[in-house]
Short mmCIF file of C-alpha atoms in Angstrom, two decimals:
data_model
loop_
_atom_site.label_atom_id
_atom_site.label_comp_id
_atom_site.label_asym_id
_atom_site.label_seq_id
_atom_site.Cartn_x
_atom_site.Cartn_y
_atom_site.Cartn_z
CA UNK A 1 -95.30 -152.51 -57.67
CA UNK A 2 -97.78 -149.57 -58.41
CA UNK A 3 -94.80 -148.05 -57.58
CA UNK A 4 -92.15 -148.90 -59.69
CA UNK A 5 -94.84 -148.10 -62.22
CA UNK A 6 -95.37 -144.42 -60.91
CA UNK A 7 -92.04 -144.31 -61.25
CA UNK A 8 -90.72 -145.35 -64.72
CA UNK A 9 -94.12 -143.24 -66.03
CA UNK A 10 -93.00 -140.06 -63.83
CA UNK A 11 -89.18 -140.69 -65.92
CA UNK A 12 -90.82 -140.95 -68.92
CA UNK A 13 -92.81 -137.73 -68.76
CA UNK A 14 -90.03 -135.65 -67.51
CA UNK A 15 -88.16 -137.31 -70.39
CA UNK A 16 -90.60 -136.31 -72.79
CA UNK A 17 -92.22 -132.70 -71.57
CA UNK A 18 -89.13 -131.35 -71.09
CA UNK A 19 -90.40 -131.17 -67.57
CA UNK A 20 -87.12 -129.59 -64.91
CA UNK A 21 -86.55 -133.10 -63.14
CA UNK A 22 -87.11 -131.59 -59.86
CA UNK A 23 -90.46 -130.62 -59.85
CA UNK A 24 -92.18 -134.50 -60.71
CA UNK A 25 -89.44 -136.74 -59.24
CA UNK A 26 -88.48 -136.23 -55.64
CA UNK A 27 -85.03 -135.58 -56.27
CA UNK A 28 -83.37 -132.91 -54.07
CA UNK A 29 -82.09 -129.83 -55.98
CA UNK A 30 -78.54 -127.70 -55.48
CA UNK A 31 -77.60 -124.59 -56.14
CA UNK A 32 -74.05 -123.90 -55.04
CA UNK A 33 -72.12 -120.38 -54.82
CA UNK A 34 -68.83 -121.30 -55.45
CA UNK A 35 -67.76 -122.97 -52.12
CA UNK A 36 -69.72 -120.20 -50.05
CA UNK A 37 -72.88 -121.71 -50.22
CA UNK A 38 -74.62 -124.75 -51.28
CA UNK A 39 -79.04 -124.19 -50.95
CA UNK A 40 -80.38 -127.69 -51.00
CA UNK A 41 -84.38 -127.98 -51.95
CA UNK A 42 -86.29 -131.10 -51.79
CA UNK A 43 -84.02 -132.38 -48.16
CA UNK A 44 -86.31 -134.52 -45.99
CA UNK A 45 -84.13 -133.60 -42.80
CA UNK A 46 -80.66 -133.64 -41.19
CA UNK A 47 -79.14 -137.39 -40.05
CA UNK A 48 -76.01 -135.86 -38.21
CA UNK A 49 -74.54 -132.32 -38.90
CA UNK A 50 -71.63 -131.09 -37.23
CA UNK A 51 -68.82 -128.09 -38.15
CA UNK A 52 -67.26 -130.74 -40.85
CA UNK A 53 -69.94 -132.60 -41.81
CA UNK A 54 -73.70 -132.21 -42.84
CA UNK A 55 -75.53 -135.70 -43.56
CA UNK A 56 -79.02 -135.01 -45.04
CA UNK A 57 -81.70 -137.88 -45.78
CA UNK A 58 -82.99 -137.28 -49.48
CA UNK A 59 -86.13 -139.51 -50.63
CA UNK A 60 -84.43 -140.92 -52.09
CA UNK A 61 -80.87 -142.25 -50.24
CA UNK A 62 -78.41 -139.78 -48.41
CA UNK A 63 -76.27 -136.15 -49.10
CA UNK A 64 -72.89 -136.11 -47.67
CA UNK A 65 -71.66 -132.48 -47.78
CA UNK A 66 -67.93 -132.00 -45.83
CA UNK A 67 -65.89 -128.81 -45.44
CA UNK A 68 -65.09 -126.80 -42.64
CA UNK A 69 -67.05 -124.03 -40.45
CA UNK A 70 -69.91 -124.91 -41.27
CA UNK A 71 -72.92 -123.31 -40.40
CA UNK A 72 -76.31 -123.85 -41.40
CA UNK A 73 -77.79 -120.03 -42.00
CA UNK A 74 -81.58 -121.26 -43.11
CA UNK A 75 -84.32 -124.17 -42.51
CA UNK A 76 -87.07 -125.02 -43.76
CA UNK A 77 -88.73 -128.30 -43.45
CA UNK A 78 -87.47 -128.81 -47.50
CA UNK A 79 -85.16 -126.63 -47.78
CA UNK A 80 -82.00 -125.61 -46.49
CA UNK A 81 -79.04 -122.99 -47.10
CA UNK A 82 -75.87 -124.33 -46.28
CA UNK A 83 -72.57 -121.32 -45.13
CA UNK A 84 -69.18 -122.41 -44.51
CA UNK A 85 -66.74 -124.03 -47.03
CA UNK A 86 -67.39 -126.65 -48.70
CA UNK A 87 -65.55 -129.20 -49.93
CA UNK A 88 -67.30 -132.40 -51.32
CA UNK A 89 -70.71 -133.33 -51.13
CA UNK A 90 -71.63 -136.99 -51.96
CA UNK A 91 -74.57 -138.90 -52.74
CA UNK A 92 -75.25 -142.45 -50.97
CA UNK A 93 -77.73 -144.42 -52.70
CA UNK A 94 -79.81 -146.38 -50.08
CA UNK A 95 -82.01 -147.78 -53.33
CA UNK A 96 -82.33 -151.55 -53.75
CA UNK A 97 -82.64 -153.25 -56.97
CA UNK A 98 -86.82 -154.67 -54.51
CA UNK A 99 -88.08 -150.76 -54.61
CA UNK A 100 -87.36 -147.06 -52.99
CA UNK A 101 -86.40 -146.89 -49.01
CA UNK A 102 -88.94 -145.45 -47.07
CA UNK B 1 -85.88 -117.15 -47.48
CA UNK B 2 -84.84 -114.60 -44.52
CA UNK B 3 -81.36 -114.65 -43.86
CA UNK B 4 -80.59 -111.49 -41.60
CA UNK B 5 -81.57 -112.12 -38.28
CA UNK B 6 -84.72 -110.82 -36.69
CA UNK B 7 -85.21 -107.51 -34.21
CA UNK B 8 -87.12 -110.71 -31.99
CA UNK B 9 -84.75 -113.40 -32.73
CA UNK B 10 -83.35 -115.21 -29.69
CA UNK B 11 -80.32 -117.17 -29.74
CA UNK B 12 -80.75 -120.28 -27.80
CA UNK B 13 -78.57 -123.55 -27.07
CA UNK B 14 -79.57 -127.12 -27.81
CA UNK B 15 -77.61 -129.68 -25.58
CA UNK B 16 -78.43 -133.69 -26.08
CA UNK B 17 -77.95 -136.97 -27.85
CA UNK B 18 -80.44 -136.46 -30.60
CA UNK B 19 -79.88 -132.45 -31.88
CA UNK B 20 -80.54 -133.92 -35.75
CA UNK B 21 -83.95 -135.56 -34.31
CA UNK B 22 -84.89 -132.61 -32.02
CA UNK B 23 -84.53 -130.52 -34.96
CA UNK B 24 -86.61 -131.82 -37.53
CA UNK B 25 -89.04 -132.72 -35.39
CA UNK B 26 -89.05 -128.80 -35.54
CA UNK B 27 -88.72 -128.42 -38.89
CA UNK B 28 -91.91 -130.02 -39.58
CA UNK B 29 -93.47 -128.34 -37.24
CA UNK B 30 -93.35 -125.07 -38.78
CA UNK B 31 -90.30 -123.47 -36.78
CA UNK B 32 -88.00 -121.18 -38.91
CA UNK B 33 -84.94 -122.16 -37.43
CA UNK B 34 -81.81 -120.13 -38.10
CA UNK B 35 -77.85 -119.98 -37.83
CA UNK B 36 -77.19 -123.68 -36.50
CA UNK B 37 -73.57 -123.93 -35.61
CA UNK B 38 -72.71 -127.16 -33.70
CA UNK B 39 -69.97 -126.58 -30.84
CA UNK B 40 -69.60 -130.12 -30.47
CA UNK B 41 -71.06 -133.42 -30.38
CA UNK B 42 -73.42 -132.71 -27.96
CA UNK B 43 -74.58 -128.96 -28.68
CA UNK B 44 -75.37 -127.20 -31.14
CA UNK B 45 -76.44 -122.88 -30.76
CA UNK B 46 -79.40 -121.74 -33.18
CA UNK B 47 -81.50 -118.83 -33.54
CA UNK B 48 -85.18 -119.08 -33.62
CA UNK B 49 -88.21 -116.36 -33.24
CA UNK B 50 -88.54 -115.74 -29.51
CA UNK B 51 -92.49 -116.49 -29.83
CA UNK B 52 -91.43 -120.40 -30.75
CA UNK B 53 -89.28 -120.79 -27.31
CA UNK B 54 -91.61 -122.59 -25.45
CA UNK B 55 -92.37 -124.91 -28.98
CA UNK B 56 -88.78 -125.64 -29.28
CA UNK B 57 -88.14 -126.54 -25.25
CA UNK B 58 -91.61 -129.23 -25.27
CA UNK B 59 -90.62 -130.53 -28.52
CA UNK B 60 -86.63 -130.96 -27.32
CA UNK B 61 -87.88 -132.28 -23.77
CA UNK B 62 -89.34 -135.22 -25.75
CA UNK B 63 -86.57 -135.40 -27.14
CA UNK B 64 -84.14 -135.77 -23.30
CA UNK B 65 -82.04 -132.30 -25.56
CA UNK B 66 -82.16 -129.49 -22.76
CA UNK B 67 -82.64 -125.67 -24.15
CA UNK B 68 -81.47 -122.66 -22.76
CA UNK B 69 -81.98 -118.74 -24.03
CA UNK B 70 -78.28 -117.43 -24.28
CA UNK B 71 -78.97 -114.03 -26.13
CA UNK B 72 -82.35 -111.94 -25.92
CA UNK B 73 -83.81 -110.82 -29.10
CA UNK B 74 -82.08 -107.71 -30.23
CA UNK B 75 -85.69 -106.37 -29.31
CA UNK B 76 -85.77 -107.31 -25.28
CA UNK B 77 -82.40 -106.15 -25.43
CA UNK B 78 -83.86 -102.65 -26.67
CA UNK B 79 -86.27 -101.92 -24.01
CA UNK B 80 -83.72 -102.89 -21.51
CA UNK B 81 -81.38 -100.05 -22.40
CA UNK B 82 -84.34 -98.08 -22.89
CA UNK B 83 -84.75 -98.80 -19.16
CA UNK B 84 -81.92 -98.17 -18.03
CA UNK B 85 -81.93 -94.65 -20.12
CA UNK B 86 -85.34 -93.86 -18.86
CA UNK B 87 -83.95 -90.14 -17.18
CA UNK B 88 -83.00 -89.34 -20.48
CA UNK B 89 -86.25 -90.35 -22.78
CA UNK B 90 -88.73 -89.01 -19.94
CA UNK B 91 -86.59 -86.03 -20.16
CA UNK B 92 -87.22 -86.07 -24.26
CA UNK B 93 -90.55 -86.71 -24.63
CA UNK B 94 -90.79 -83.97 -21.47
CA UNK B 95 -89.21 -81.54 -23.26
CA UNK B 96 -91.58 -81.60 -26.33
CA UNK B 97 -94.78 -81.87 -24.25
CA UNK B 98 -93.65 -78.72 -22.99
CA UNK B 99 -92.29 -77.43 -26.26
CA UNK B 100 -95.95 -78.15 -27.46
CA UNK B 101 -97.81 -76.92 -24.68
CA UNK B 102 -95.54 -73.42 -24.63
CA UNK B 103 -96.42 -72.76 -28.54
CA UNK B 104 -99.81 -72.71 -27.76
CA UNK B 105 -100.29 -70.16 -25.00
CA UNK B 106 -99.90 -66.38 -25.51
CA UNK B 107 -97.12 -65.33 -25.46
CA UNK B 108 -97.19 -61.01 -26.39
CA UNK B 109 -99.92 -58.91 -27.60
CA UNK B 110 -98.92 -55.75 -28.95
CA UNK B 111 -101.98 -53.00 -29.76
CA UNK B 112 -100.92 -50.81 -32.73
CA UNK B 113 -102.16 -47.23 -34.48
CA UNK B 114 -104.31 -46.83 -30.37
CA UNK B 115 -103.06 -43.63 -28.24
CA UNK B 116 -102.32 -44.82 -24.77
CA UNK B 117 -105.57 -44.07 -23.04
CA UNK B 118 -107.58 -46.20 -25.89
CA UNK B 119 -104.28 -48.91 -25.74
CA UNK B 120 -104.86 -49.05 -22.05
CA UNK B 121 -109.14 -49.73 -22.72
CA UNK B 122 -108.36 -52.16 -25.43
CA UNK B 123 -105.38 -54.00 -23.31
CA UNK B 124 -108.24 -53.77 -20.09
CA UNK B 125 -110.91 -55.61 -23.17
CA UNK B 126 -108.62 -58.00 -23.53
CA UNK B 127 -108.08 -59.25 -20.21
CA UNK B 128 -111.63 -59.50 -19.69
CA UNK B 129 -112.17 -61.73 -22.94
CA UNK B 130 -109.07 -63.22 -21.58
CA UNK B 131 -106.29 -62.37 -23.92
CA UNK B 132 -103.12 -61.73 -22.77
CA UNK B 133 -99.68 -62.97 -22.06
CA UNK B 134 -99.65 -66.11 -20.52
CA UNK B 135 -103.39 -67.80 -21.27
CA UNK B 136 -103.54 -70.80 -23.70
CA UNK B 137 -104.92 -70.00 -27.07
CA UNK B 138 -107.40 -72.98 -26.54
CA UNK B 139 -109.80 -71.14 -24.24
CA UNK B 140 -109.46 -68.26 -26.85
CA UNK B 141 -112.07 -67.23 -29.28
CA UNK B 142 -111.40 -67.24 -32.83
CA UNK B 143 -109.90 -63.35 -34.15
CA UNK B 144 -112.72 -62.58 -35.54
CA UNK B 145 -114.47 -62.69 -32.09
CA UNK B 146 -112.40 -60.76 -30.07
CA UNK B 147 -112.90 -58.08 -33.14
CA UNK B 148 -115.87 -57.62 -32.51
CA UNK B 149 -116.04 -57.53 -28.71
CA UNK B 150 -113.49 -55.21 -29.01
CA UNK B 151 -115.21 -52.76 -31.59
CA UNK B 152 -118.14 -53.34 -29.43
CA UNK B 153 -116.79 -52.35 -25.84
CA UNK B 154 -113.96 -49.73 -27.33
CA UNK B 155 -114.94 -46.47 -27.53
CA UNK B 156 -113.34 -43.92 -29.77
CA UNK B 157 -112.38 -46.74 -32.03
CA UNK B 158 -113.49 -47.07 -35.81
CA UNK B 159 -111.54 -50.25 -36.57
CA UNK B 160 -109.57 -52.99 -35.16
CA UNK B 161 -107.90 -55.62 -37.25
CA UNK B 162 -106.78 -58.87 -34.76
CA UNK B 163 -103.37 -60.68 -36.67
CA UNK B 164 -102.49 -63.48 -35.25
CA UNK B 165 -99.06 -64.48 -35.86
CA UNK B 166 -97.99 -67.81 -34.31
CA UNK B 167 -98.16 -66.95 -30.40
CA UNK B 168 -98.73 -63.25 -30.55
CA UNK B 169 -101.46 -60.91 -30.89
CA UNK B 170 -101.18 -58.19 -33.13
CA UNK B 171 -104.25 -55.42 -32.42
CA UNK B 172 -104.06 -52.84 -35.40
CA UNK B 173 -105.97 -49.69 -33.87
CA UNK B 174 -107.51 -47.18 -36.85
CA UNK B 175 -108.86 -44.72 -33.91
CA UNK B 176 -111.49 -42.38 -34.99
CA UNK B 177 -110.63 -38.58 -35.63
CA UNK B 178 -113.51 -36.15 -34.98
CA UNK B 179 -113.39 -33.25 -36.97
CA UNK B 180 -111.02 -31.41 -34.95
CA UNK B 181 -113.71 -28.18 -33.14
CA UNK B 182 -111.71 -25.04 -35.04
CA UNK B 183 -111.26 -22.73 -32.37
CA UNK B 184 -113.97 -19.74 -33.00
CA UNK B 185 -110.85 -16.87 -32.63
CA UNK B 186 -112.58 -13.77 -31.16
CA UNK B 187 -114.44 -10.89 -32.21
CA UNK B 188 -111.79 -9.25 -34.79
CA UNK B 189 -111.30 -6.02 -37.69
CA UNK B 190 -109.70 -6.39 -40.60
CA UNK B 191 -107.25 -3.81 -40.79
CA UNK B 192 -104.24 -2.81 -43.06
CA UNK B 193 -100.69 -3.39 -42.49
CA UNK B 194 -99.45 -0.82 -44.35
CA UNK B 195 -100.03 2.27 -47.02
CA UNK B 196 -101.40 0.57 -50.03
CA UNK B 197 -104.29 1.08 -53.00
CA UNK B 198 -107.23 -2.15 -52.93
CA UNK B 199 -106.63 -4.85 -55.77
CA UNK B 200 -109.19 -6.87 -54.34
CA UNK B 201 -111.50 -7.48 -51.46
CA UNK B 202 -112.64 -10.58 -50.47
CA UNK B 203 -114.43 -10.71 -47.37
CA UNK B 204 -115.10 -14.06 -45.78
CA UNK B 205 -116.36 -13.15 -43.30
CA UNK B 206 -117.55 -9.14 -41.62
CA UNK B 207 -118.90 -6.42 -44.00
CA UNK B 208 -115.98 -5.43 -46.13
CA UNK B 209 -115.28 -1.13 -45.92
CA UNK B 210 -113.21 -0.10 -48.51
CA UNK B 211 -113.86 -0.85 -52.44
CA UNK B 212 -111.33 -1.61 -55.39
CA UNK B 213 -108.55 1.54 -55.74
CA UNK B 214 -108.50 3.00 -52.78
CA UNK B 215 -106.00 4.07 -51.31
CA UNK B 216 -105.96 3.10 -47.65
CA UNK B 217 -103.59 4.22 -44.92
CA UNK B 218 -101.95 1.70 -42.14
CA UNK B 219 -104.54 0.80 -39.67
CA UNK B 220 -107.58 2.06 -42.23
CA UNK B 221 -109.95 -0.90 -41.49
CA UNK B 222 -111.01 -2.90 -43.91
CA UNK B 223 -113.25 -5.58 -43.28
CA UNK B 224 -115.44 -4.63 -40.42
CA UNK B 225 -116.39 -7.60 -37.93
CA UNK B 226 -120.13 -5.90 -37.15
CA UNK B 227 -122.41 -7.28 -39.53
CA UNK B 228 -126.22 -6.79 -38.66
CA UNK B 229 -127.97 -3.46 -38.08
CA UNK B 230 -130.59 -2.86 -34.43
CA UNK B 231 -131.04 -5.55 -32.68
CA UNK B 232 -129.17 -8.48 -34.85
CA UNK B 233 -126.30 -6.15 -34.38
CA UNK B 234 -123.23 -9.09 -33.52
CA UNK B 235 -119.23 -8.99 -33.55
CA UNK B 236 -117.76 -11.30 -35.92
CA UNK B 237 -113.81 -12.62 -35.94
CA UNK B 238 -114.37 -10.93 -39.18
CA UNK B 239 -111.30 -13.59 -42.13
CA UNK B 240 -111.04 -12.27 -45.91
CA UNK B 241 -108.31 -11.42 -47.97
CA UNK B 242 -107.33 -8.29 -49.33
CA UNK B 243 -104.72 -7.90 -51.66
CA UNK B 244 -102.76 -4.35 -52.20
CA UNK B 245 -101.14 -2.93 -54.09
CA UNK B 246 -97.70 -1.41 -52.14
CA UNK B 247 -94.56 0.38 -53.32
CA UNK B 248 -90.90 -0.78 -53.28
CA UNK B 249 -87.71 0.45 -53.89
CA UNK B 250 -84.69 -1.21 -53.87
CA UNK B 251 -80.45 -0.03 -54.32
CA UNK B 252 -78.42 -2.07 -55.98
CA UNK B 253 -74.62 -1.35 -57.16
CA UNK B 254 -73.10 -4.06 -58.86
CA UNK B 255 -69.27 -3.83 -60.16
CA UNK B 256 -68.54 -4.67 -62.99
CA UNK B 257 -65.04 -5.70 -63.22
CA UNK B 258 -64.65 -9.33 -61.45
CA UNK B 259 -62.93 -12.47 -60.78
CA UNK B 260 -64.14 -15.71 -61.19
CA UNK B 261 -63.38 -18.59 -60.41
CA UNK B 262 -64.45 -21.82 -62.19
CA UNK B 263 -62.75 -25.59 -62.00
CA UNK B 264 -61.51 -27.20 -64.64
CA UNK B 265 -62.61 -30.58 -63.42
CA UNK B 266 -58.69 -31.71 -62.65
CA UNK B 267 -57.92 -32.88 -59.58
CA UNK B 268 -55.48 -35.13 -57.35
CA UNK B 269 -56.66 -36.42 -53.83
CA UNK B 270 -55.03 -37.63 -50.88
CA UNK B 271 -55.56 -40.02 -47.88
CA UNK B 272 -55.09 -39.13 -44.60
CA UNK B 273 -55.01 -41.47 -41.50
CA UNK B 274 -55.53 -39.49 -37.97
CA UNK B 275 -55.04 -42.15 -35.19
CA UNK B 276 -54.87 -40.07 -32.21
CA UNK B 277 -55.42 -37.00 -33.41
CA UNK B 278 -51.90 -38.03 -35.61
CA UNK B 279 -52.23 -37.08 -38.89
CA UNK B 280 -50.41 -39.85 -41.26
CA UNK B 281 -50.63 -38.87 -44.84
CA UNK B 282 -51.34 -42.49 -47.09
CA UNK B 283 -51.16 -41.50 -50.75
CA UNK B 284 -50.81 -38.49 -52.38
CA UNK B 285 -47.81 -37.08 -51.11
CA UNK B 286 -47.19 -34.44 -54.05
CA UNK B 287 -51.16 -33.15 -54.34
CA UNK B 288 -50.85 -30.03 -52.20
CA UNK B 289 -48.14 -28.86 -55.32
CA UNK B 290 -49.81 -30.03 -57.90
CA UNK B 291 -51.76 -26.75 -59.20
CA UNK B 292 -50.97 -23.02 -58.76
CA UNK B 293 -54.25 -22.05 -57.68
CA UNK B 294 -56.69 -25.30 -55.97
CA UNK B 295 -59.93 -25.40 -54.05
CA UNK B 296 -59.92 -28.37 -51.79
CA UNK B 297 -62.52 -30.14 -49.77
CA UNK B 298 -62.22 -32.81 -47.44
CA UNK B 299 -64.38 -35.16 -46.69
CA UNK B 300 -63.62 -36.74 -42.81
CA UNK B 301 -64.72 -40.42 -42.52
CA UNK B 302 -64.91 -40.87 -38.46
CA UNK B 303 -65.56 -44.90 -37.11
CA UNK B 304 -67.85 -45.01 -34.59
CA UNK B 305 -68.92 -47.76 -33.04
CA UNK B 306 -73.00 -46.47 -31.47
CA UNK B 307 -71.76 -43.77 -29.59
CA UNK B 308 -68.69 -44.06 -29.07
CA UNK B 309 -66.40 -42.16 -31.62
CA UNK B 310 -63.56 -44.07 -32.31
CA UNK B 311 -59.77 -42.33 -32.49
CA UNK B 312 -59.57 -43.41 -35.66
CA UNK B 313 -60.27 -41.56 -38.94
CA UNK B 314 -60.24 -41.39 -43.17
CA UNK B 315 -59.62 -37.78 -44.78
CA UNK B 316 -59.63 -38.18 -48.55
CA UNK B 317 -58.64 -34.33 -49.17
CA UNK B 318 -59.40 -33.38 -53.06
CA UNK B 319 -57.72 -30.43 -54.36
CA UNK B 320 -59.30 -29.21 -57.29
CA UNK B 321 -57.56 -27.51 -59.84
CA UNK B 322 -58.89 -23.54 -60.67
CA UNK B 323 -58.85 -21.41 -63.53
CA UNK B 324 -59.89 -17.64 -62.72
CA UNK B 325 -61.19 -15.58 -65.19
CA UNK B 326 -61.86 -12.50 -65.28
CA UNK B 327 -65.02 -10.89 -66.14
CA UNK B 328 -64.87 -6.72 -67.88
CA UNK B 329 -68.05 -6.13 -68.48
CA UNK B 330 -69.36 -3.08 -70.72
CA UNK B 331 -72.22 -0.43 -69.22
CA UNK B 332 -75.57 -2.35 -70.73
CA UNK B 333 -74.50 -5.84 -69.34
CA UNK B 334 -74.19 -4.45 -65.46
CA UNK B 335 -77.08 -2.97 -66.40
CA UNK B 336 -79.30 -6.25 -67.28
CA UNK B 337 -77.27 -8.28 -64.26
CA UNK B 338 -78.01 -5.23 -61.93
CA UNK B 339 -81.72 -5.80 -62.76
CA UNK B 340 -81.48 -9.46 -61.93
CA UNK B 341 -79.83 -8.39 -58.21
CA UNK B 342 -82.25 -5.80 -57.61
CA UNK B 343 -84.93 -8.79 -58.89
CA UNK B 344 -83.95 -11.26 -56.88
CA UNK B 345 -83.42 -9.09 -53.99
CA UNK B 346 -87.48 -8.12 -54.06
CA UNK B 347 -88.44 -11.42 -54.70
CA UNK B 348 -86.42 -12.84 -51.75
CA UNK B 349 -88.35 -10.28 -49.24
CA UNK B 350 -91.33 -10.85 -50.47
CA UNK B 351 -93.43 -13.54 -49.12
CA UNK B 352 -96.47 -16.19 -49.82
CA UNK B 353 -98.63 -15.08 -52.69
CA UNK B 354 -97.26 -11.51 -53.14
CA UNK B 355 -96.16 -11.26 -56.83
CA UNK B 356 -93.90 -8.01 -58.42
CA UNK B 357 -96.72 -5.94 -60.56
CA UNK B 358 -94.55 -4.06 -62.12
CA UNK B 359 -90.76 -2.80 -62.83
CA UNK B 360 -89.31 0.53 -63.18
CA UNK B 361 -86.19 2.06 -63.20
CA UNK B 362 -86.00 5.21 -61.15
CA UNK B 363 -82.26 5.94 -61.81
CA UNK B 364 -78.67 4.62 -63.03
CA UNK B 365 -75.32 5.38 -63.23
CA UNK B 366 -71.98 3.89 -63.49
CA UNK B 367 -68.91 5.33 -62.01
CA UNK B 368 -65.92 3.92 -60.27
CA UNK B 369 -66.23 0.39 -62.26
CA UNK B 370 -69.90 -0.13 -60.61
CA UNK B 371 -72.81 0.31 -61.88
CA UNK B 372 -75.22 1.89 -59.15
CA UNK B 373 -79.39 0.61 -59.69
CA UNK B 374 -82.44 2.07 -58.54
CA UNK B 375 -85.55 0.02 -58.60
CA UNK B 376 -88.94 0.81 -57.81
CA UNK B 377 -91.50 -1.65 -57.49
CA UNK B 378 -95.00 -2.66 -57.93
CA UNK B 379 -96.15 -5.12 -55.63
CA UNK B 380 -98.98 -6.66 -55.17
CA UNK B 381 -99.54 -8.44 -50.83
CA UNK B 382 -102.06 -9.36 -48.48
CA UNK B 383 -102.44 -6.21 -46.54
CA UNK B 384 -104.57 -7.36 -43.59
CA UNK B 385 -104.40 -7.58 -40.25
CA UNK B 386 -105.61 -8.45 -37.14
CA UNK B 387 -107.16 -5.91 -35.01
CA UNK B 388 -109.96 -7.10 -31.90
CA UNK B 389 -113.10 -5.83 -31.07
CA UNK B 390 -112.84 -4.93 -27.32
CA UNK B 391 -116.23 -5.72 -25.53
CA UNK B 392 -117.11 -2.52 -24.89
CA UNK B 393 -117.65 -1.44 -28.27
CA UNK B 394 -120.49 -3.55 -29.05
CA UNK B 395 -122.53 -1.13 -26.60
CA UNK B 396 -122.06 1.66 -28.94
#
């Protein structure tokens, strides 16, 4: 109950105060340079990693990146730089109506 | 975010079932992971700092993963290479050391401006101070001290300048120059060299026995070497300057008709190359035929290397055009010229401070195209000559 209130409050504040969403909301920020690089901020860990697919845990669901010859160039607790040929980025929302997962 | 691999990063391979979990744990512990590549579902390679290896290994053990280092860090590899080429690096280091050591030594000691005797004593003193080729500069006193020491211990030296230039010491020596002892000539008289009338008397030492306007003959005493009277009498080397009036007769003959050659300024050049004594004209073949009357100047340039003369030479012949001008003098002109010639002849005969006081024409005539002139000159010159006093004379 309190979580939901907090969340909507955050939405409201970012909406009204013109603050970048990733600052307050725990959403990832992706920066892509062509198909070559993908820079992910605010991730929550690696779920799966192979040459063709990377699945990252987010605060709210999962991020699935697909492509070829993936190399994780650099990784920090909440930052990641992926190199390779990126074909597809997909969000998988595990959020249920009932509340945030984890 | 550092993309580059640092010098201390090692490459490790991680094998196991739960690689992702393991990596996540590493991240939570703040281990920096780089260049992660999944080889197959059970292996991945990545780079970590070599200091983190043990920490990662412990974490991996918890998740049943195995870790092995498959490539050492750049730093370690570099050290290994250094060890392999140890000889070379030790040699280079030794060389540098040797260079520094040698540059701290004295290589040259040069003493300038001293005669061999003083130079030897100075060198000996320097060696006592320790300054000689092969000594270390640190063990030596500063140049000012050396200067003082040398000055104190060497006789006959006014000043020593010690200059240190790199590994060389230069000593500039100023020798004491004591006034030379004038060699005392033996007692003597001053006598007349030739017949003359005394013009001036200056007796520096001794007693003058002639006056102005006295007539003296050759060998007459002018300044006596005996001075003092009675028991104070003694013989001294008489010195002085006595100018006398002497007389000369000069006879000259000057032709009235002559040919004088003058250069016109026109010239032709011929270049000749000498090879082993062989003459090879190179340029100006017609130069010799260019003028009717000419004067040749030759300029021979020989090539020599050190003491050897190469058999090569370059000769430049300059043919200068010459005009012959006949000169026809009148009697008066001939006389004037004869006078000049006579004066020149007289002057070249005189020496030192002598000068012509008066000149007179004794006789002149022109005959057979020639002017004959007899001149009389009155000359003022030094007429002194020395006559030694024999010891026995004193007693008289």
